[in-house]
Coordinates of C-alpha atoms and ligand atoms in Angstrom, one line a residue:
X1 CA 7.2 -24.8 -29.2
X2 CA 7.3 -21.4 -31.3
X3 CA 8.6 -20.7 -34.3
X4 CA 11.4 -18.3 -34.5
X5 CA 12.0 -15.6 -37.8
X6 CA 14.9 -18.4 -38.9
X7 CA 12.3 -20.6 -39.8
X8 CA 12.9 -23.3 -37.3
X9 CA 10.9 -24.2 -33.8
X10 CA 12.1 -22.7 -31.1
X11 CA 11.8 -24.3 -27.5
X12 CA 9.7 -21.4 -24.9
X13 CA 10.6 -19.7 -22.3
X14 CA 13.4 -17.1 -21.5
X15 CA 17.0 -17.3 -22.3
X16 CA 19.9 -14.8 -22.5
X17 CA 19.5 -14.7 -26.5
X18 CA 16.1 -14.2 -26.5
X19 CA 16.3 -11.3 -24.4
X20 CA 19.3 -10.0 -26.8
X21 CA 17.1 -10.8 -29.8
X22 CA 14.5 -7.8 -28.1
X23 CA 16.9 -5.6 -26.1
X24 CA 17.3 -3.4 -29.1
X25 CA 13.3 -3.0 -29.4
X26 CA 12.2 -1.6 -25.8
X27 CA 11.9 2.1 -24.9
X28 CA 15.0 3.1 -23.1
X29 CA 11.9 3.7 -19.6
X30 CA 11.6 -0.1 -19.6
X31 CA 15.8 0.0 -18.3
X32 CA 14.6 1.5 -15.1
X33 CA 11.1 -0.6 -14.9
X34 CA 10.7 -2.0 -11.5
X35 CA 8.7 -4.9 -10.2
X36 CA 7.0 -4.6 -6.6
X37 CA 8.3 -6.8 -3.9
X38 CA 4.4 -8.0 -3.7
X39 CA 3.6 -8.7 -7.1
X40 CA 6.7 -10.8 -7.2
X41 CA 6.2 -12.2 -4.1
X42 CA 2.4 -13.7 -5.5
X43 CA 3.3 -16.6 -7.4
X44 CA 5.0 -18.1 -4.4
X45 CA 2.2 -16.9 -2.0
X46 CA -0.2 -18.7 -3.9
X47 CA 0.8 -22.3 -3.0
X48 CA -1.6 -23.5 -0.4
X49 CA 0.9 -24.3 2.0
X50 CA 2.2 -21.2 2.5
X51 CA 1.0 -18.7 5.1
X52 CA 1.0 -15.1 3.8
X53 CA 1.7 -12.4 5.5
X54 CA 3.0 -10.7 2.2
X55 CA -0.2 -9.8 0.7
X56 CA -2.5 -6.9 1.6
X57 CA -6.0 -8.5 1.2
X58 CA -8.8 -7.6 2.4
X59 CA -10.8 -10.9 3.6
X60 CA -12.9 -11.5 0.8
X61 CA -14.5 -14.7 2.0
X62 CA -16.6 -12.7 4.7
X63 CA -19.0 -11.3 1.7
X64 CA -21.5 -13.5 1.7
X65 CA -21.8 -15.7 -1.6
X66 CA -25.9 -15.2 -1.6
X67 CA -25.7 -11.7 -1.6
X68 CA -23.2 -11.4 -4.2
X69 CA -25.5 -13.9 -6.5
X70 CA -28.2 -11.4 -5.8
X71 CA -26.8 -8.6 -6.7
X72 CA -25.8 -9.7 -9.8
X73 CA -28.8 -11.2 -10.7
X74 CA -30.6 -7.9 -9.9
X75 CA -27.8 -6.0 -12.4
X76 CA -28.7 -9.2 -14.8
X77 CA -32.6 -7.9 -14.9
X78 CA -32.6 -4.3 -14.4
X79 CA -29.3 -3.6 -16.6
X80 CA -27.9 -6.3 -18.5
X81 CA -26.6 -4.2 -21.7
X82 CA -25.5 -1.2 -20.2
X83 CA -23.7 -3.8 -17.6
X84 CA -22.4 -5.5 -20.4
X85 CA -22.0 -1.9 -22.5
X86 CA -18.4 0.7 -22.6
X87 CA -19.3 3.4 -19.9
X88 CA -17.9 7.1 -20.3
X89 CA -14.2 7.4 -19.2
X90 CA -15.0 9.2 -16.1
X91 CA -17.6 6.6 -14.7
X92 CA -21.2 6.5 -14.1
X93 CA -23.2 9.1 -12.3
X94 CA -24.4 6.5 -10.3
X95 CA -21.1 5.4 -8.9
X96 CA -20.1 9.1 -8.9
X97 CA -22.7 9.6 -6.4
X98 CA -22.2 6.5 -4.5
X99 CA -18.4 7.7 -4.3
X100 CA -19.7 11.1 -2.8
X101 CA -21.7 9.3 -0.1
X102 CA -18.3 7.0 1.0
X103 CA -15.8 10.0 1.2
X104 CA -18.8 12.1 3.3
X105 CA -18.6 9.0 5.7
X106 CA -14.9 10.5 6.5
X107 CA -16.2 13.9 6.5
X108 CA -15.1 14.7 3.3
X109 CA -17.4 16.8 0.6
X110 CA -16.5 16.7 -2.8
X111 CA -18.5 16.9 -6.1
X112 CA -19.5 14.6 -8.3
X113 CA -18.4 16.4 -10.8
X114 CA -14.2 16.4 -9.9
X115 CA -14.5 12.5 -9.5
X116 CA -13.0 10.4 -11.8
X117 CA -13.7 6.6 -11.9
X118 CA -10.8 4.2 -12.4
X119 CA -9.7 0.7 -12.7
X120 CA -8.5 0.5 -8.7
X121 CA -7.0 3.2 -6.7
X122 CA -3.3 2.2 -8.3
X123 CA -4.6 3.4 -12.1
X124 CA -4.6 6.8 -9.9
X125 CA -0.8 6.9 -8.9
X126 CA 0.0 5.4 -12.5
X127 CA -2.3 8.4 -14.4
X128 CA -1.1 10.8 -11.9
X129 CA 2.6 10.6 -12.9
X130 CA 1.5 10.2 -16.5
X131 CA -0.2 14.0 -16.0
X132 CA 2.9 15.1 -13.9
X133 CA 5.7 13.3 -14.8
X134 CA 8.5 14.5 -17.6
X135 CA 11.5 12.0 -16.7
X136 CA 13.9 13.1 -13.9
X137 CA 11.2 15.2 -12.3
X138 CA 11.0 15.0 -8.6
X139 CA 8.5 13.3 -6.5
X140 CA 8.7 13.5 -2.6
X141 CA 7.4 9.7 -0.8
X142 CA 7.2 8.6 2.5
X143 CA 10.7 6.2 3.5
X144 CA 9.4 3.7 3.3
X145 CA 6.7 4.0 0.9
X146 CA 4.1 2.1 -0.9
X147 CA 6.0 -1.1 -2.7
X148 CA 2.9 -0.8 -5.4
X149 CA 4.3 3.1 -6.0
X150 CA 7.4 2.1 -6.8
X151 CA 6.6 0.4 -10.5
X152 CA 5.0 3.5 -11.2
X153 CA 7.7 5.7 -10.3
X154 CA 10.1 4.0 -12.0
X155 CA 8.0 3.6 -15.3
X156 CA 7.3 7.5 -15.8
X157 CA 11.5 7.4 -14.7
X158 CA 10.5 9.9 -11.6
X159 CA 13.7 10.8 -8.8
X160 CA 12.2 9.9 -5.7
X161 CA 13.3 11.4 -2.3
X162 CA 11.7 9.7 0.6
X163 CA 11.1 11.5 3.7
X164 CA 11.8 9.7 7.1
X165 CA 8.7 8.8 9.3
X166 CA 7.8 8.2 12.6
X167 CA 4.8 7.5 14.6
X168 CA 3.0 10.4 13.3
X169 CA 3.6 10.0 9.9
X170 CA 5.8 11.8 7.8
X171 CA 8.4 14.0 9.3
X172 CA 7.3 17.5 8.3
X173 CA 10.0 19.2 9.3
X174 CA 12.5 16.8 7.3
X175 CA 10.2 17.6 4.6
X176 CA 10.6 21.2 5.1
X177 CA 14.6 20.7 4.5
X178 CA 14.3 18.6 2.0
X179 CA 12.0 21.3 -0.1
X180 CA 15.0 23.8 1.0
X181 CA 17.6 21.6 -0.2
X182 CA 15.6 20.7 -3.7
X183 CA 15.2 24.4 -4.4
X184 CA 19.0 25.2 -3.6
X185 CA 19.5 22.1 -6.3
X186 CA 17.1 24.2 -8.4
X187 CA 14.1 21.5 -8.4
X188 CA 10.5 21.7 -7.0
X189 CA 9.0 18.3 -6.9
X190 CA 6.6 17.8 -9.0
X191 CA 4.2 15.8 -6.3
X192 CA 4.1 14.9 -2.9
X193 CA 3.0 11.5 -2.4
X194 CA 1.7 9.9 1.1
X195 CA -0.8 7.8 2.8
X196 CA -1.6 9.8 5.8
X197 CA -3.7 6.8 7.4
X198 CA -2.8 3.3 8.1
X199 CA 0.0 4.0 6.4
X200 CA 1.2 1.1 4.1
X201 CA 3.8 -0.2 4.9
X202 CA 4.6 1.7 8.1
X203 CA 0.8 1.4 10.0
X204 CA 1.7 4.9 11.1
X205 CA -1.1 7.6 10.8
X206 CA 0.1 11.2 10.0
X207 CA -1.2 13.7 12.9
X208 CA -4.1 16.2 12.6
X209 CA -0.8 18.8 12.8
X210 CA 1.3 17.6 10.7
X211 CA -1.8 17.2 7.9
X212 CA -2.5 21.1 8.6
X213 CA 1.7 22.3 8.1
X214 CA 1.5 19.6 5.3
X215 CA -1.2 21.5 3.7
X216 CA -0.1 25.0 4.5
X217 CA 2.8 24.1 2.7
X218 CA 1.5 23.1 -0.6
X219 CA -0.8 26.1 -0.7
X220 CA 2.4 28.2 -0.1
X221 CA 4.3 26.6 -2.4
X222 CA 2.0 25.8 -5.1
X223 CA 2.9 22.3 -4.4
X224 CA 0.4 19.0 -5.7
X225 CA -0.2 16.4 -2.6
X226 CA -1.4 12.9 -3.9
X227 CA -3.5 11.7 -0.7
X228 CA -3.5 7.5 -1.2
X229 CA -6.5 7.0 1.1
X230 CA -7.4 3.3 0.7
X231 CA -7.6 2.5 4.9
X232 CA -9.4 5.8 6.1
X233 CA -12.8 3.8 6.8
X234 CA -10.7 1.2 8.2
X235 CA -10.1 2.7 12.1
X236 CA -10.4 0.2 14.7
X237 CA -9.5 2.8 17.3
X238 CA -8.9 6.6 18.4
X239 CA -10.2 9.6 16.7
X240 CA -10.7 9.8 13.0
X241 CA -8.8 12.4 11.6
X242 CA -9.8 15.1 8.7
X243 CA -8.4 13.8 5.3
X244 CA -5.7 16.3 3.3
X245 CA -8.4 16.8 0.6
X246 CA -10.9 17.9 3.3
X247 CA -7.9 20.3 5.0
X248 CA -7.5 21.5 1.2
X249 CA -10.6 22.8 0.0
X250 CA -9.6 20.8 -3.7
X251 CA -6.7 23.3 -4.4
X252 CA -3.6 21.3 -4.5
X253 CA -4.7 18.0 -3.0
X254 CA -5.4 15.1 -5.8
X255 CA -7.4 12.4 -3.7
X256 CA -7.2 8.5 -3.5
X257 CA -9.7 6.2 -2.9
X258 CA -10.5 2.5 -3.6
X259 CA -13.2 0.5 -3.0
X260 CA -11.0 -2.3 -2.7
X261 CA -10.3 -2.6 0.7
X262 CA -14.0 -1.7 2.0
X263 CA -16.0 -4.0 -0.4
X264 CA -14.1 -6.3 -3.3
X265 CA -10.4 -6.2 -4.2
X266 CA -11.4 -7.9 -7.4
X267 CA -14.1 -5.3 -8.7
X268 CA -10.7 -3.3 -9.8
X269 CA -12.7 -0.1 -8.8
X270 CA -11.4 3.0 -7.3
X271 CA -11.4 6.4 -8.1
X272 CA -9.6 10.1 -8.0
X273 CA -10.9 13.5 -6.4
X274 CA -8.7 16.3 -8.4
X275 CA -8.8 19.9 -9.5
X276 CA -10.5 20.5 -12.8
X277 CA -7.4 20.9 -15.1
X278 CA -5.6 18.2 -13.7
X279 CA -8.7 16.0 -13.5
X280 CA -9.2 16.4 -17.0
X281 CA -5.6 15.3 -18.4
X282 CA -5.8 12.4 -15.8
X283 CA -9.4 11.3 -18.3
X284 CA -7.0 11.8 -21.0
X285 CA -4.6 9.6 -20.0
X286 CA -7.0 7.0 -18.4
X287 CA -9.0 7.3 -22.3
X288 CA -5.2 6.0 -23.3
X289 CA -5.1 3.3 -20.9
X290 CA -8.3 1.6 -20.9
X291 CA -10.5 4.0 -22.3
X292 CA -13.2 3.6 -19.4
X293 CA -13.7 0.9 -16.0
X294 CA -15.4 -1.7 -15.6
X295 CA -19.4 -1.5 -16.3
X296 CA -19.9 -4.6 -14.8
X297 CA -18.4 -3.9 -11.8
X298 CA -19.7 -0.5 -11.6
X299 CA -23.1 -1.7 -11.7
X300 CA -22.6 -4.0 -9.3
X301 CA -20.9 -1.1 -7.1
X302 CA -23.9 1.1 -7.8
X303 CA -26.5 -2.3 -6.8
X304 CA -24.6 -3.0 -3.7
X305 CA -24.6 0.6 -2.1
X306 CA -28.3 1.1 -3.2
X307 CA -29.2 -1.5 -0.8
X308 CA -27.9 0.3 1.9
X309 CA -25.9 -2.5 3.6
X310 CA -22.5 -1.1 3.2
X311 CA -22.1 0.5 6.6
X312 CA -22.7 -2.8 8.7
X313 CA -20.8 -4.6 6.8
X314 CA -17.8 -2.3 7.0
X315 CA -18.6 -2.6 10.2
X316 CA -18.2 -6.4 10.6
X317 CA -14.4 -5.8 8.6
X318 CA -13.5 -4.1 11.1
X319 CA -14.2 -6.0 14.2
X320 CA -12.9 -8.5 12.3
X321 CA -9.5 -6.6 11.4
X322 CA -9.1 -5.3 15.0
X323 CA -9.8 -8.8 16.4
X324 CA -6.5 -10.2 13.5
X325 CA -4.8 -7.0 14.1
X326 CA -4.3 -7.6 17.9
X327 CA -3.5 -11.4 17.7
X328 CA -0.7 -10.1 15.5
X329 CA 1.1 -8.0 18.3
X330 CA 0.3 -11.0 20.9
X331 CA 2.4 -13.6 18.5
X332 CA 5.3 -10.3 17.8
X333 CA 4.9 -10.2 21.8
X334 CA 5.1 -13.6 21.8
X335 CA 7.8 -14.6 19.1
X336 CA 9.9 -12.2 18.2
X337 CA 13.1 -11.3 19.8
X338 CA 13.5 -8.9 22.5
X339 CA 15.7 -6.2 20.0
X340 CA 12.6 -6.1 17.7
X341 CA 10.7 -3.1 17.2
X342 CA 7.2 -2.8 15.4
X343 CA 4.3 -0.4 14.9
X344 CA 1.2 -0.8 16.7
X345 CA -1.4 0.7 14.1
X346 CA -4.9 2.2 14.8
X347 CA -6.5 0.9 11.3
X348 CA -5.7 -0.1 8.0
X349 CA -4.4 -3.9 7.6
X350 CA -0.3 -3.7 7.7
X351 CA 2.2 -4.0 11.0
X352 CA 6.2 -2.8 10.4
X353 CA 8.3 -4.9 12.1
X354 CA 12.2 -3.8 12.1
X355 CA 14.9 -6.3 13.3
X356 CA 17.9 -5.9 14.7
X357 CA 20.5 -4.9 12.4
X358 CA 22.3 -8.3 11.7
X359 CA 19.5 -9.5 9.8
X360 CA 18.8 -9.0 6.5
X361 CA 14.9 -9.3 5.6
X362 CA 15.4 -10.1 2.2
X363 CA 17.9 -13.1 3.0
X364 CA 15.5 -14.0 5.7
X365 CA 12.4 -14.5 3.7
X366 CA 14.2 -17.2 1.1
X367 CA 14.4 -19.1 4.8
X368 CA 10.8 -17.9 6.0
X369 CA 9.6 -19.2 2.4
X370 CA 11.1 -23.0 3.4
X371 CA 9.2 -22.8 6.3
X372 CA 5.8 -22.0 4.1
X373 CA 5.5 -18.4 5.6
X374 CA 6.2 -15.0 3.6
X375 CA 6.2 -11.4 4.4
X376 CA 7.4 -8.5 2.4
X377 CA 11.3 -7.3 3.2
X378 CA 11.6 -3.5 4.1
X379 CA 13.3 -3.1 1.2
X380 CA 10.6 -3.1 -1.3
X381 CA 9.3 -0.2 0.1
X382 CA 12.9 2.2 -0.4
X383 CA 14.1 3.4 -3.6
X384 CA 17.4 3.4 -2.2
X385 CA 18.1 -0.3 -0.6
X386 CA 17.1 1.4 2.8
X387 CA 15.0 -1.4 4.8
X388 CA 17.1 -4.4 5.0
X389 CA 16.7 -4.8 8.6
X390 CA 12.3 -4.7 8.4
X391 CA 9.5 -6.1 7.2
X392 CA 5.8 -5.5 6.5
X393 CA 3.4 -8.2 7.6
X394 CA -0.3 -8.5 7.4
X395 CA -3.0 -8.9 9.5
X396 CA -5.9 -8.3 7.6
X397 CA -5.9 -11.8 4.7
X398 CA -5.8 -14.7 6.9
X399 CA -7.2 -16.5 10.2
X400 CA -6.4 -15.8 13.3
X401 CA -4.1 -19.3 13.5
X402 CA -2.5 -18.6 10.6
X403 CA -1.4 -15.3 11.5
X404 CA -0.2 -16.9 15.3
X405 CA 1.5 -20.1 13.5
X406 CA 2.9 -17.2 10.3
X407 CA 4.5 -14.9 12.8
X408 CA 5.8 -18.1 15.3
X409 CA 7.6 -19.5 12.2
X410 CA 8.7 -15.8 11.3
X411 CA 10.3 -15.8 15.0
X412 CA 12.0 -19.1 15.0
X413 CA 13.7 -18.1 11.8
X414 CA 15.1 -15.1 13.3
X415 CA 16.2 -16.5 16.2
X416 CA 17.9 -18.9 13.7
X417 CA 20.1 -16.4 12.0
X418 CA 20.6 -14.2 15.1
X419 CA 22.3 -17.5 16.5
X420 CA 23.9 -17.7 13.4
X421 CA 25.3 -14.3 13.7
X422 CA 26.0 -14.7 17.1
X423 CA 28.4 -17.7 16.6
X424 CA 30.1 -16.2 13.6
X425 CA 30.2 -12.7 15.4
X426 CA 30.7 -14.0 19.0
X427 CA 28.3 -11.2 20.2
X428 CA 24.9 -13.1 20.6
X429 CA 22.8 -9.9 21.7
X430 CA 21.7 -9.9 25.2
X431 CA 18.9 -12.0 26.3
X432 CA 19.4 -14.8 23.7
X433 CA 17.2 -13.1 21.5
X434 CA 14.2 -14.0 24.0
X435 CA 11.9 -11.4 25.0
X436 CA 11.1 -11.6 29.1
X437 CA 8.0 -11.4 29.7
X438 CA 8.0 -7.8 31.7
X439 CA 9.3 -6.6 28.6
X440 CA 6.9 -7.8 26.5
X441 CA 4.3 -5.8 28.6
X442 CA 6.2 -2.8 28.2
X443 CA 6.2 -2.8 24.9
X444 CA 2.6 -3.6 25.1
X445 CA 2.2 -0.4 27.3
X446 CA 3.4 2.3 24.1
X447 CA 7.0 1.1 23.6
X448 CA 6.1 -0.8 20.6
X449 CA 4.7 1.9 19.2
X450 CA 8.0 3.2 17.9
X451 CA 8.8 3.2 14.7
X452 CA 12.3 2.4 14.6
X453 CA 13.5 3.5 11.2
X454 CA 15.6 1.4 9.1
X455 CA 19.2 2.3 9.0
X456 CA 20.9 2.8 5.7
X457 CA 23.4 0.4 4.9
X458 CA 27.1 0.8 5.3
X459 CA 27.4 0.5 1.6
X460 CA 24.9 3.2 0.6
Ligands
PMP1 N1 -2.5 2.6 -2.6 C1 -2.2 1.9 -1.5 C2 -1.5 2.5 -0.4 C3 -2.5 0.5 -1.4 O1 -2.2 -0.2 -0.3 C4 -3.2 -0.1 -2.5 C5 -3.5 -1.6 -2.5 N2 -2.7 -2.4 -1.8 C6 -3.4 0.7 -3.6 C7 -3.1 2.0 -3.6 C8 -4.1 0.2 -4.8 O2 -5.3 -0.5 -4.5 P1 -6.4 -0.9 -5.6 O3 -5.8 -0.7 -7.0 O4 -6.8 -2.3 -5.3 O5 -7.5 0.1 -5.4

């Protein structure tokens, strides 16, 4: 029980008066505020019971527990009150440095001294539309886009046009138009944001020319990129490509990375590569925010790379991820009906899986969810209700059964409503929604490699 200002206790917990009794009090940014599909989908995730296929976790459990304990105890010895000490905003030389070493691993050079440490790669997007962001400004996205982005967005009250993608990334020539169009409108975006590898949600990776017009054009144009590069390391096949930033000299590009998905989710440790003045208002607004990351985990950051054993163990993620990754498009072979589409991707931990049209992935996953199996619906990752036929499921967060029995369940749900359809409609699609089996190697052979966008819905 509370007490309320009457005087009298007050039962908890949320009702229609209590949000009238605070409507009145809350900045008029918090009426657009957004929650992302994943965050929301979480609290159901978390029962034991249910396979997730929602989350994008990195596998956690493969660090080894004795090395962690060692680790610590070694930043217990050597550094226990700086460890336990505020840091300066930007983050400690020695994790500056260790952060040089990991973006040279992707061929990337930067200086230390452009870095800025933060509290995971998503206090980048969040302190780059606090830099950038006045409300109504434009920022250009990938469709479909991040579904962590979008609470970000929304916050700083941003008008986000999403560009169409397809297997190699964004669509640059759609993005051309869409610059045309903007200026005819009289607006320049004030950022273009994308995730040119592994793309998440899509899988997709953006093509070595497609990063080079991409780049051309914001030197041309004077246009900011923000490069999300959280899966670069994570390339379980093909030819790594040359990051924007690298493409860009440090000009226009403002840089991504994470440690998150190469080491620990939980350190909340990531960081941004920028040009000097935007850099420095970015430290600004991070001095607002939490005026400086983690010590504790920075130490520990600064420990674990000083023992040199980050490379095979990167390593070992990513025969692991490959191994997930592959089961995943043996169960979609497997399981899924023959209308489905879904990306096959080279890295990174996400597969997008688009249905046929009758079903409606957010309706879907209240069924998947009885079933104890969750994924994200396609429509977390639009701004515009876009994605109702997709999804985005993960590879990367659970065992290779889980991930067969997640996706079989996913499938039998599917073929559930698509005879549901069928009887309502009278036009069960051909095949009765079961794949044959020389399709199925078809698709294995490149044809599931198309990304199939989602259609916009009759209604808008
Ligand atoms: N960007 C992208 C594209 C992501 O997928 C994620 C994590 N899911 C983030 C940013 C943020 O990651 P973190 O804050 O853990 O570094």
């Amino acid at each position: 029980m509370t007490d309320d200002l009457s005087g009298g206790p007050r039962p908890k917990g949320r009702s229609a008066r209590d949000l009238e009794r605070y409507a009145g009090l809350f900045a008029s940014r918090t009426r657009v505020m957004k929650s992302s599909a994943m965050r929301d989908l979480m609290a159901l995730t978390e029962r034991p019971e249910v396979i997730s296929l929602a989350g994008g976790l990195p596998d956690t459990s493969t660090f080894p527990a004795e090395d962690f304990a060692a680790i610590m105890a070694k930043v217990a010895v050597d550094s226990s009150a700086a460890a336990l000490q505020y840091g300066p905003t930007e983050g400690l030389g020695r994790v500056k440095d260790v952060i040089a070493h990991v973006m040279a691993a992707e061929g990337t050079k930067v200086d230390t001294g452009d870095v800025l440490v933060t509290t995971g790669g998503q206090q980048v997007i969040d302190l780059v539309c606090k830099t950038l962001l006045d409300p109504g400004d434009v920022v250009v996205a990938e469709a479909p886009t991040y579904p962590g982005a979008i609470p970000s967005f929304c916050a700083y009250q941003a008008d986000v046009v999403q560009v169409e993608m397809d297997d190699d990334g964004m669509r640059i020539d759609v993005l051309e138009e869409t610059l045309e169009r903007l200026d005819r409108e009289g607006r320049t975006p004030k950022f273009i944001y994308t995730i040119p590898s592994f793309q998440n949600p899509a899988g997709v990776t953006m093509s070595l020319e497609r990063r080079k017009r991409l780049v051309e054009i914001a030197h041309a144009r004077e246009l900011l990129v923000l490069e999300d590069n959280p899966y670069g390391l994570l390339r379980y096949e093909g030819e790594p490509l040359p990051t924007l930033r690298t493409l860009d000299g440090g000009e226009f590009v403002i840089y991504l990375g994470t440690f998150s998905k190469i080491l620990s989710a939980g350190l909340r440790l990531g960081w941004a590569v920028a040009p000097g003045p935007v850099l420095q208002k970015m430290n600004l607004g991070k001095q607002g925010a939490d005026l400086c990351s983690s010590s504790l985990t920075q130490y520990f950051v600064a420990q674990y790379f000083a023992e040199g054993r980050w490379e095979p163990y990167l390593a070992q993620l990513k025969q692991l991820y490959r191994r997930r990754r592959d089961v995943m498009l043996d169960a979609l072979a497997e399981h899924f009906p023959a209308e489905a589409t879904w990306t096959r991707p080279q890295g990174g931990l996400f597969v997008w899986a688009t249905l046929p049209d009758a079903i409606d992935t957010t309706d879907l996953l209240v069924r998947a969810l009885t079933r104890n199996v969750a994924f994200v619906p396609g429509r977390g990752a639009f701004m515009d209700g876009r994605g109702g036929a997709s999804m985005r499921i993960n590879f990367s967060g659970v065992p290779d059964d889980d991930i067969r029995e997640g996706v079989r369940r996913i499938g039998e749900v599917v073929a559930e409503q698509l005879e549901l359809f069928g009887s309502i409609s009278g036009t069960r699609p051909a095949g009765g929604g079961k794949r044959p089996q020389a399709e199925q190697r078809r698709d294995e052979a490149g044809m599931a490699d198309v990304l199939r966008l989602p259609r916009r819905r009759a209604n808008g």
